[in-house]
Amino acid sequence: MNYSYYPGCTLRTKAKALDVYARRSAEALGFTLEEIEDWQCCGGVYPMGSDEIATKLSSVRALCAAREKGQPVVTLCSACHHVLKRVNDDMKNVPKIRDAANAYMGEEVPYTGETEVLHFLEVLRDKVGFDTLAGKVKNPLTGRKIGAYYGCLLLRPGQVMGFDDPENPKIIEDFIRAIGAEPVTYGMRNECCGGYISLREGETAKKMSDSIMENAADQGAEMLVTACPLCMYNLNKSEKLPVYYFTELLAEALGVKEAAEA
Amino acid sequence: MKKNQTELIREISGVNPLKCMKCGKCSASCPSYDEMDIKPHQFVSYVLRDDIEALANSKSLWKCLSCFACVERCPRNVEPAKLIDAARQLVIRQRGTEEGLSPDEIPALLDEDMPQQLLVSAFRRYRR
Ligand code: SF4
Ligand code: SF4
């Protein structure tokens, strides 16, 4: 099965690693990420206002493009995923937003949230299956103690995101197990890294990242994995533990890391 | 008749503040609690009291991280983050704000590793 792929602005620039390792790994697992033509930036933050329409349209366009191809849309960046998933939910369930957005869009058939929005991790869990993934691992990352860092955007609000139990998630731990490493569970894995506040208030953000890192290290983690370029940036200010994109470890386990880097 | 500010906030946010039972769980969950002059649970009370001016002047508008912990953990599904965001929208739409981010500030804030995501997110949340 192939998927419509929405990379988002940062995966074309500062977070190329998140993207290239994912594409290669997908091929190794037997599916292709088909990049949506002319996708536009999601804006990074879900516009909460019930009368915010224009700010939701870039997401609606991507969702319509995927509908055209009859494919689910796959995301990698936590923020893109959050925005697309919530806008899709609005298009499905909030008539006021749906009608106004459709009036702008002028699609022949109004868009009503038909596209399935999947994070790459959900594809691994629900479409590929972690057992199948484990069977395809060539270089198990045996002995590596990895803390999953979820952050906010993949999980909350749980009712809309439907990603995992927002207070006690385990999808990334299961992923870590599937690639042969050892997951280290720690309490702060779903607390905020400071998000966009780090632009002007670095100290405040650093305090938050420091406590996450400390908590993970105390529990025995030797490294963290994330799906979010902004979490990566904020966590890296702490310098306590190395942080990797989950796709890099996936590519390594599947034996396609060098090929992806070439 | 022109809508009053309370009605506008309720409309933009879609929040019904009457559902709040003042348990304080939203504020207890908020990672920005220490930075906020008006705390998330208090936003609800200010709206109920029609004191929108205080909210418009609150620095909390610029401290919320959109982490949705308050939304997730509220036992009454009040979604206080939406009130904070609606108050911020009201300020930006009606009068603009000096607290907002100006493109002129950006060059001095950049560093080698900064992801584009940080800039687009900050502009969406802090625009003047
Ligand atoms: S958690 Fe919900 S019910 Fe409790 S104080 Fe906050 S808004 Fe009110
Ligand atoms: S969304 Fe904003 S108000 Fe709510 S818990 Fe997060 S930072 Fe606090």
PDB file of N, CA, C and O in Angstrom, chain B residues 62-128:
ATOM      1  N   TRP B  62       0.713  35.221  26.415  1.00  0.00           N
ATOM      2  CA  TRP B  62       1.967  34.991  25.687  1.00  0.00           C
ATOM      3  C   TRP B  62       2.787  33.888  26.338  1.00  0.00           C
ATOM      4  O   TRP B  62       3.934  33.657  25.965  1.00  0.00           O
ATOM      5  N   LYS B  63       2.212  33.209  27.338  1.00  0.00           N
ATOM      6  CA  LYS B  63       2.948  32.168  28.050  1.00  0.00           C
ATOM      7  C   LYS B  63       2.388  30.774  27.796  1.00  0.00           C
ATOM      8  O   LYS B  63       3.019  29.778  28.138  1.00  0.00           O
ATOM      9  N   CYS B  64       1.172  30.711  27.259  1.00  0.00           N
ATOM     10  CA  CYS B  64       0.583  29.397  26.991  1.00  0.00           C
ATOM     11  C   CYS B  64       1.355  28.710  25.871  1.00  0.00           C
ATOM     12  O   CYS B  64       1.713  29.336  24.879  1.00  0.00           O
ATOM     13  N   LEU B  65       1.624  27.426  26.038  1.00  0.00           N
ATOM     14  CA  LEU B  65       2.480  26.677  25.108  1.00  0.00           C
ATOM     15  C   LEU B  65       1.680  25.796  24.146  1.00  0.00           C
ATOM     16  O   LEU B  65       2.273  25.024  23.398  1.00  0.00           O
ATOM     17  N   SER B  66       0.361  25.881  24.189  1.00  0.00           N
ATOM     18  CA  SER B  66      -0.490  24.980  23.391  1.00  0.00           C
ATOM     19  C   SER B  66      -0.110  23.520  23.611  1.00  0.00           C
ATOM     20  O   SER B  66      -0.021  22.738  22.667  1.00  0.00           O
ATOM     21  N   CYS B  67       0.124  23.155  24.867  1.00  0.00           N
ATOM     22  CA  CYS B  67       0.523  21.767  25.155  1.00  0.00           C
ATOM     23  C   CYS B  67      -0.701  20.889  25.391  1.00  0.00           C
ATOM     24  O   CYS B  67      -0.611  19.672  25.411  1.00  0.00           O
ATOM     25  N   PHE B  68      -1.845  21.528  25.626  1.00  0.00           N
ATOM     26  CA  PHE B  68      -3.141  20.860  25.797  1.00  0.00           C
ATOM     27  C   PHE B  68      -3.225  19.932  27.004  1.00  0.00           C
ATOM     28  O   PHE B  68      -4.096  19.063  27.061  1.00  0.00           O
ATOM     29  N   ALA B  69      -2.323  20.128  27.970  1.00  0.00           N
ATOM     30  CA  ALA B  69      -2.431  19.358  29.208  1.00  0.00           C
ATOM     31  C   ALA B  69      -3.728  19.736  29.935  1.00  0.00           C
ATOM     32  O   ALA B  69      -4.440  18.881  30.461  1.00  0.00           O
ATOM     33  N   CYS B  70      -4.046  21.037  29.944  1.00  0.00           N
ATOM     34  CA  CYS B  70      -5.262  21.484  30.648  1.00  0.00           C
ATOM     35  C   CYS B  70      -6.511  20.918  29.969  1.00  0.00           C
ATOM     36  O   CYS B  70      -7.497  20.611  30.632  1.00  0.00           O
ATOM     37  N   VAL B  71      -6.457  20.822  28.642  1.00  0.00           N
ATOM     38  CA  VAL B  71      -7.601  20.296  27.901  1.00  0.00           C
ATOM     39  C   VAL B  71      -7.775  18.805  28.204  1.00  0.00           C
ATOM     40  O   VAL B  71      -8.881  18.326  28.468  1.00  0.00           O
ATOM     41  N   GLU B  72      -6.671  18.101  28.190  1.00  0.00           N
ATOM     42  CA  GLU B  72      -6.711  16.656  28.416  1.00  0.00           C
ATOM     43  C   GLU B  72      -7.197  16.328  29.820  1.00  0.00           C
ATOM     44  O   GLU B  72      -7.960  15.391  30.022  1.00  0.00           O
ATOM     45  N   ARG B  73      -6.736  17.105  30.800  1.00  0.00           N
ATOM     46  CA  ARG B  73      -6.945  16.693  32.190  1.00  0.00           C
ATOM     47  C   ARG B  73      -8.160  17.319  32.843  1.00  0.00           C
ATOM     48  O   ARG B  73      -8.515  16.958  33.961  1.00  0.00           O
ATOM     49  N   CYS B  74      -8.827  18.237  32.179  1.00  0.00           N
ATOM     50  CA  CYS B  74     -10.023  18.837  32.780  1.00  0.00           C
ATOM     51  C   CYS B  74     -11.140  17.792  32.849  1.00  0.00           C
ATOM     52  O   CYS B  74     -11.529  17.225  31.840  1.00  0.00           O
ATOM     53  N   PRO B  75     -11.651  17.548  34.065  1.00  0.00           N
ATOM     54  CA  PRO B  75     -12.692  16.528  34.189  1.00  0.00           C
ATOM     55  C   PRO B  75     -14.041  16.973  33.612  1.00  0.00           C
ATOM     56  O   PRO B  75     -14.960  16.164  33.485  1.00  0.00           O
ATOM     57  N   ARG B  76     -14.163  18.258  33.282  1.00  0.00           N
ATOM     58  CA  ARG B  76     -15.446  18.766  32.797  1.00  0.00           C
ATOM     59  C   ARG B  76     -15.375  19.188  31.324  1.00  0.00           C
ATOM     60  O   ARG B  76     -16.289  19.835  30.821  1.00  0.00           O
ATOM     61  N   ASN B  77     -14.279  18.878  30.673  1.00  0.00           N
ATOM     62  CA  ASN B  77     -14.140  19.193  29.252  1.00  0.00           C
ATOM     63  C   ASN B  77     -14.354  20.682  28.944  1.00  0.00           C
ATOM     64  O   ASN B  77     -15.013  21.040  27.961  1.00  0.00           O
ATOM     65  N   VAL B  78     -13.796  21.530  29.794  1.00  0.00           N
ATOM     66  CA  VAL B  78     -13.978  22.971  29.611  1.00  0.00           C
ATOM     67  C   VAL B  78     -13.029  23.534  28.533  1.00  0.00           C
ATOM     68  O   VAL B  78     -13.365  24.491  27.838  1.00  0.00           O
ATOM     69  N   GLU B  79     -11.866  22.966  28.394  1.00  0.00           N
ATOM     70  CA  GLU B  79     -10.859  23.410  27.426  1.00  0.00           C
ATOM     71  C   GLU B  79     -10.374  24.843  27.671  1.00  0.00           C
ATOM     72  O   GLU B  79     -10.507  25.726  26.819  1.00  0.00           O
ATOM     73  N   PRO B  80      -9.804  25.079  28.853  1.00  0.00           N
ATOM     74  CA  PRO B  80      -9.352  26.439  29.184  1.00  0.00           C
ATOM     75  C   PRO B  80      -8.328  27.013  28.189  1.00  0.00           C
ATOM     76  O   PRO B  80      -8.289  28.227  27.988  1.00  0.00           O
ATOM     77  N   ALA B  81      -7.518  26.188  27.541  1.00  0.00           N
ATOM     78  CA  ALA B  81      -6.549  26.719  26.555  1.00  0.00           C
ATOM     79  C   ALA B  81      -7.252  27.515  25.467  1.00  0.00           C
ATOM     80  O   ALA B  81      -6.710  28.476  24.932  1.00  0.00           O
ATOM     81  N   LYS B  82      -8.480  27.126  25.153  1.00  0.00           N
ATOM     82  CA  LYS B  82      -9.211  27.837  24.106  1.00  0.00           C
ATOM     83  C   LYS B  82      -9.628  29.238  24.560  1.00  0.00           C
ATOM     84  O   LYS B  82      -9.756  30.136  23.741  1.00  0.00           O
ATOM     85  N   LEU B  83      -9.853  29.408  25.866  1.00  0.00           N
ATOM     86  CA  LEU B  83     -10.179  30.749  26.377  1.00  0.00           C
ATOM     87  C   LEU B  83      -8.953  31.641  26.289  1.00  0.00           C
ATOM     88  O   LEU B  83      -9.045  32.816  25.926  1.00  0.00           O
ATOM     89  N   ILE B  84      -7.807  31.095  26.660  1.00  0.00           N
ATOM     90  CA  ILE B  84      -6.574  31.876  26.607  1.00  0.00           C
ATOM     91  C   ILE B  84      -6.301  32.289  25.163  1.00  0.00           C
ATOM     92  O   ILE B  84      -5.968  33.434  24.875  1.00  0.00           O
ATOM     93  N   ASP B  85      -6.497  31.355  24.254  1.00  0.00           N
ATOM     94  CA  ASP B  85      -6.245  31.650  22.852  1.00  0.00           C
ATOM     95  C   ASP B  85      -7.248  32.679  22.317  1.00  0.00           C
ATOM     96  O   ASP B  85      -6.890  33.576  21.558  1.00  0.00           O
ATOM     97  N   ALA B  86      -8.498  32.565  22.737  1.00  0.00           N
ATOM     98  CA  ALA B  86      -9.510  33.506  22.261  1.00  0.00           C
ATOM     99  C   ALA B  86      -9.207  34.916  22.764  1.00  0.00           C
ATOM    100  O   ALA B  86      -9.358  35.902  22.028  1.00  0.00           O
ATOM    101  N   ALA B  87      -8.743  35.022  24.010  1.00  0.00           N
ATOM    102  CA  ALA B  87      -8.389  36.338  24.548  1.00  0.00           C
ATOM    103  C   ALA B  87      -7.212  36.924  23.760  1.00  0.00           C
ATOM    104  O   ALA B  87      -7.173  38.121  23.451  1.00  0.00           O
ATOM    105  N   ARG B  88      -6.277  36.085  23.413  1.00  0.00           N
ATOM    106  CA  ARG B  88      -5.127  36.530  22.614  1.00  0.00           C
ATOM    107  C   ARG B  88      -5.593  37.009  21.232  1.00  0.00           C
ATOM    108  O   ARG B  88      -5.178  38.058  20.746  1.00  0.00           O
ATOM    109  N   GLN B  89      -6.483  36.246  20.628  1.00  0.00           N
ATOM    110  CA  GLN B  89      -7.016  36.626  19.316  1.00  0.00           C
ATOM    111  C   GLN B  89      -7.725  37.981  19.390  1.00  0.00           C
ATOM    112  O   GLN B  89      -7.589  38.820  18.505  1.00  0.00           O
ATOM    113  N   LEU B  90      -8.476  38.152  20.460  1.00  0.00           N
ATOM    114  CA  LEU B  90      -9.223  39.394  20.629  1.00  0.00           C
ATOM    115  C   LEU B  90      -8.266  40.587  20.664  1.00  0.00           C
ATOM    116  O   LEU B  90      -8.488  41.608  20.008  1.00  0.00           O
ATOM    117  N   VAL B  91      -7.181  40.435  21.407  1.00  0.00           N
ATOM    118  CA  VAL B  91      -6.205  41.517  21.518  1.00  0.00           C
ATOM    119  C   VAL B  91      -5.586  41.806  20.153  1.00  0.00           C
ATOM    120  O   VAL B  91      -5.494  42.962  19.725  1.00  0.00           O
ATOM    121  N   ILE B  92      -5.196  40.751  19.456  1.00  0.00           N
ATOM    122  CA  ILE B  92      -4.531  40.946  18.161  1.00  0.00           C
ATOM    123  C   ILE B  92      -5.489  41.570  17.150  1.00  0.00           C
ATOM    124  O   ILE B  92      -5.136  42.475  16.407  1.00  0.00           O
ATOM    125  N   ARG B  93      -6.730  41.107  17.155  1.00  0.00           N
ATOM    126  CA  ARG B  93      -7.682  41.603  16.170  1.00  0.00           C
ATOM    127  C   ARG B  93      -8.118  43.038  16.452  1.00  0.00           C
ATOM    128  O   ARG B  93      -8.354  43.825  15.546  1.00  0.00           O
ATOM    129  N   GLN B  94      -8.247  43.378  17.749  1.00  0.00           N
ATOM    130  CA  GLN B  94      -8.831  44.675  18.072  1.00  0.00           C
ATOM    131  C   GLN B  94      -7.810  45.792  18.225  1.00  0.00           C
ATOM    132  O   GLN B  94      -8.088  46.929  17.957  1.00  0.00           O
ATOM    133  N   ARG B  95      -6.622  45.462  18.733  1.00  0.00           N
ATOM    134  CA  ARG B  95      -5.696  46.566  18.994  1.00  0.00           C
ATOM    135  C   ARG B  95      -4.238  46.254  18.703  1.00  0.00           C
ATOM    136  O   ARG B  95      -3.392  47.130  18.765  1.00  0.00           O
ATOM    137  N   GLY B  96      -3.924  45.016  18.420  1.00  0.00           N
ATOM    138  CA  GLY B  96      -2.510  44.693  18.218  1.00  0.00           C
ATOM    139  C   GLY B  96      -1.767  44.764  19.529  1.00  0.00           C
ATOM    140  O   GLY B  96      -2.319  45.194  20.540  1.00  0.00           O
ATOM    141  N   THR B  97      -0.528  44.328  19.537  1.00  0.00           N
ATOM    142  CA  THR B  97       0.184  44.344  20.805  1.00  0.00           C
ATOM    143  C   THR B  97       1.684  44.475  20.606  1.00  0.00           C
ATOM    144  O   THR B  97       2.255  43.900  19.685  1.00  0.00           O
ATOM    145  N   GLU B  98       2.280  45.226  21.488  1.00  0.00           N
ATOM    146  CA  GLU B  98       3.729  45.394  21.457  1.00  0.00           C
ATOM    147  C   GLU B  98       4.449  44.123  21.892  1.00  0.00           C
ATOM    148  O   GLU B  98       5.620  43.927  21.613  1.00  0.00           O
ATOM    149  N   GLU B  99       3.720  43.268  22.623  1.00  0.00           N
ATOM    150  CA  GLU B  99       4.335  42.022  23.088  1.00  0.00           C
ATOM    151  C   GLU B  99       4.554  41.055  21.935  1.00  0.00           C
ATOM    152  O   GLU B  99       5.296  40.094  22.065  1.00  0.00           O
ATOM    153  N   GLY B 100       3.891  41.302  20.835  1.00  0.00           N
ATOM    154  CA  GLY B 100       3.959  40.392  19.700  1.00  0.00           C
ATOM    155  C   GLY B 100       5.330  40.365  19.063  1.00  0.00           C
ATOM    156  O   GLY B 100       6.177  41.227  19.302  1.00  0.00           O
ATOM    157  N   LEU B 101       5.541  39.354  18.249  1.00  0.00           N
ATOM    158  CA  LEU B 101       6.832  39.127  17.615  1.00  0.00           C
ATOM    159  C   LEU B 101       6.915  39.941  16.334  1.00  0.00           C
ATOM    160  O   LEU B 101       5.997  39.942  15.531  1.00  0.00           O
ATOM    161  N   SER B 102       8.032  40.635  16.166  1.00  0.00           N
ATOM    162  CA  SER B 102       8.250  41.370  14.928  1.00  0.00           C
ATOM    163  C   SER B 102       9.348  40.676  14.121  1.00  0.00           C
ATOM    164  O   SER B 102      10.323  40.191  14.690  1.00  0.00           O
ATOM    165  N   PRO B 103       9.184  40.617  12.792  1.00  0.00           N
ATOM    166  CA  PRO B 103      10.218  39.976  11.965  1.00  0.00           C
ATOM    167  C   PRO B 103      11.602  40.599  12.192  1.00  0.00           C
ATOM    168  O   PRO B 103      12.612  39.918  12.051  1.00  0.00           O
ATOM    169  N   ASP B 104      11.640  41.883  12.585  1.00  0.00           N
ATOM    170  CA  ASP B 104      12.931  42.535  12.820  1.00  0.00           C
ATOM    171  C   ASP B 104      13.728  41.891  13.950  1.00  0.00           C
ATOM    172  O   ASP B 104      14.942  42.019  14.014  1.00  0.00           O
ATOM    173  N   GLU B 105      13.010  41.237  14.863  1.00  0.00           N
ATOM    174  CA  GLU B 105      13.708  40.620  15.994  1.00  0.00           C
ATOM    175  C   GLU B 105      14.419  39.328  15.601  1.00  0.00           C
ATOM    176  O   GLU B 105      15.285  38.849  16.326  1.00  0.00           O
ATOM    177  N   ILE B 106      13.997  38.734  14.489  1.00  0.00           N
ATOM    178  CA  ILE B 106      14.406  37.356  14.197  1.00  0.00           C
ATOM    179  C   ILE B 106      15.918  37.160  14.018  1.00  0.00           C
ATOM    180  O   ILE B 106      16.482  36.264  14.636  1.00  0.00           O
ATOM    181  N   PRO B 107      16.580  37.999  13.199  1.00  0.00           N
ATOM    182  CA  PRO B 107      18.002  37.709  12.960  1.00  0.00           C
ATOM    183  C   PRO B 107      18.807  37.528  14.247  1.00  0.00           C
ATOM    184  O   PRO B 107      19.639  36.625  14.346  1.00  0.00           O
ATOM    185  N   ALA B 108      18.529  38.336  15.253  1.00  0.00           N
ATOM    186  CA  ALA B 108      19.292  38.248  16.500  1.00  0.00           C
ATOM    187  C   ALA B 108      18.968  36.977  17.284  1.00  0.00           C
ATOM    188  O   ALA B 108      19.729  36.566  18.161  1.00  0.00           O
ATOM    189  N   LEU B 109      17.818  36.365  16.977  1.00  0.00           N
ATOM    190  CA  LEU B 109      17.395  35.184  17.753  1.00  0.00           C
ATOM    191  C   LEU B 109      17.829  33.873  17.105  1.00  0.00           C
ATOM    192  O   LEU B 109      17.793  32.819  17.729  1.00  0.00           O
ATOM    193  N   LEU B 110      18.225  33.944  15.850  1.00  0.00           N
ATOM    194  CA  LEU B 110      18.537  32.714  15.116  1.00  0.00           C
ATOM    195  C   LEU B 110      19.780  32.021  15.656  1.00  0.00           C
ATOM    196  O   LEU B 110      20.707  32.665  16.094  1.00  0.00           O
ATOM    197  N   ASP B 111      19.771  30.701  15.610  1.00  0.00           N
ATOM    198  CA  ASP B 111      21.014  29.965  15.761  1.00  0.00           C
ATOM    199  C   ASP B 111      21.064  28.842  14.736  1.00  0.00           C
ATOM    200  O   ASP B 111      20.068  28.546  14.058  1.00  0.00           O
ATOM    201  N   GLU B 112      22.200  28.239  14.629  1.00  0.00           N
ATOM    202  CA  GLU B 112      22.519  27.230  13.615  1.00  0.00           C
ATOM    203  C   GLU B 112      21.474  26.106  13.512  1.00  0.00           C
ATOM    204  O   GLU B 112      21.123  25.676  12.428  1.00  0.00           O
ATOM    205  N   ASP B 113      20.984  25.642  14.660  1.00  0.00           N
ATOM    206  CA  ASP B 113      20.142  24.448  14.682  1.00  0.00           C
ATOM    207  C   ASP B 113      18.647  24.742  14.652  1.00  0.00           C
ATOM    208  O   ASP B 113      17.825  23.833  14.656  1.00  0.00           O
ATOM    209  N   MET B 114      18.282  26.019  14.709  1.00  0.00           N
ATOM    210  CA  MET B 114      16.865  26.342  14.902  1.00  0.00           C
ATOM    211  C   MET B 114      15.985  25.816  13.764  1.00  0.00           C
ATOM    212  O   MET B 114      16.219  26.113  12.606  1.00  0.00           O
ATOM    213  N   PRO B 115      14.972  25.014  14.111  1.00  0.00           N
ATOM    214  CA  PRO B 115      14.098  24.481  13.064  1.00  0.00           C
ATOM    215  C   PRO B 115      13.092  25.536  12.586  1.00  0.00           C
ATOM    216  O   PRO B 115      12.621  26.359  13.376  1.00  0.00           O
ATOM    217  N   GLN B 116      12.765  25.485  11.295  1.00  0.00           N
ATOM    218  CA  GLN B 116      11.758  26.385  10.718  1.00  0.00           C
ATOM    219  C   GLN B 116      10.460  26.320  11.520  1.00  0.00           C
ATOM    220  O   GLN B 116       9.765  27.307  11.702  1.00  0.00           O
ATOM    221  N   GLN B 117      10.170  25.125  11.989  1.00  0.00           N
ATOM    222  CA  GLN B 117       8.960  24.902  12.778  1.00  0.00           C
ATOM    223  C   GLN B 117       8.855  25.881  13.952  1.00  0.00           C
ATOM    224  O   GLN B 117       7.772  26.355  14.287  1.00  0.00           O
ATOM    225  N   LEU B 118       9.996  26.197  14.557  1.00  0.00           N
ATOM    226  CA  LEU B 118       9.973  27.120  15.687  1.00  0.00           C
ATOM    227  C   LEU B 118       9.543  28.505  15.221  1.00  0.00           C
ATOM    228  O   LEU B 118       8.735  29.178  15.878  1.00  0.00           O
ATOM    229  N   LEU B 119      10.030  28.938  14.072  1.00  0.00           N
ATOM    230  CA  LEU B 119       9.679  30.275  13.590  1.00  0.00           C
ATOM    231  C   LEU B 119       8.211  30.356  13.180  1.00  0.00           C
ATOM    232  O   LEU B 119       7.514  31.295  13.550  1.00  0.00           O
ATOM    233  N   VAL B 120       7.719  29.360  12.433  1.00  0.00           N
ATOM    234  CA  VAL B 120       6.312  29.443  12.020  1.00  0.00           C
ATOM    235  C   VAL B 120       5.389  29.345  13.232  1.00  0.00           C
ATOM    236  O   VAL B 120       4.389  30.058  13.322  1.00  0.00           O
ATOM    237  N   SER B 121       5.751  28.484  14.173  1.00  0.00           N
ATOM    238  CA  SER B 121       4.907  28.340  15.364  1.00  0.00           C
ATOM    239  C   SER B 121       4.897  29.629  16.177  1.00  0.00           C
ATOM    240  O   SER B 121       3.844  30.089  16.625  1.00  0.00           O
ATOM    241  N   ALA B 122       6.073  30.214  16.347  1.00  0.00           N
ATOM    242  CA  ALA B 122       6.147  31.447  17.147  1.00  0.00           C
ATOM    243  C   ALA B 122       5.363  32.567  16.474  1.00  0.00           C
ATOM    244  O   ALA B 122       4.648  33.317  17.142  1.00  0.00           O
ATOM    245  N   PHE B 123       5.453  32.658  15.155  1.00  0.00           N
ATOM    246  CA  PHE B 123       4.683  33.712  14.481  1.00  0.00           C
ATOM    247  C   PHE B 123       3.185  33.469  14.587  1.00  0.00           C
ATOM    248  O   PHE B 123       2.406  34.401  14.723  1.00  0.00           O
ATOM    249  N   ARG B 124       2.790  32.211  14.544  1.00  0.00           N
ATOM    250  CA  ARG B 124       1.361  31.960  14.670  1.00  0.00           C
ATOM    251  C   ARG B 124       0.864  32.352  16.065  1.00  0.00           C
ATOM    252  O   ARG B 124      -0.231  32.862  16.211  1.00  0.00           O
ATOM    253  N   ARG B 125       1.673  32.126  17.071  1.00  0.00           N
ATOM    254  CA  ARG B 125       1.207  32.392  18.431  1.00  0.00           C
ATOM    255  C   ARG B 125       1.504  33.812  18.927  1.00  0.00           C
ATOM    256  O   ARG B 125       0.817  34.319  19.808  1.00  0.00           O
ATOM    257  N   TYR B 126       2.539  34.421  18.395  1.00  0.00           N
ATOM    258  CA  TYR B 126       2.942  35.716  18.950  1.00  0.00           C
ATOM    259  C   TYR B 126       2.734  36.875  17.993  1.00  0.00           C
ATOM    260  O   TYR B 126       3.206  37.967  18.237  1.00  0.00           O
ATOM    261  N   ARG B 127       2.038  36.635  16.880  1.00  0.00           N
ATOM    262  CA  ARG B 127       1.979  37.732  15.902  1.00  0.00           C
ATOM    263  C   ARG B 127       1.308  38.953  16.510  1.00  0.00           C
ATOM    264  O   ARG B 127       0.440  38.841  17.362  1.00  0.00           O
ATOM    265  N   ARG B 128       1.722  40.123  16.043  1.00  0.00           N
ATOM    266  CA  ARG B 128       1.247  41.364  16.659  1.00  0.00           C
ATOM    267  C   ARG B 128      -0.195  41.696  16.327  1.00  0.00           C
ATOM    268  O   ARG B 128      -0.612  41.468  15.215  1.00  0.00           O
TER     269      ARG B 128
END
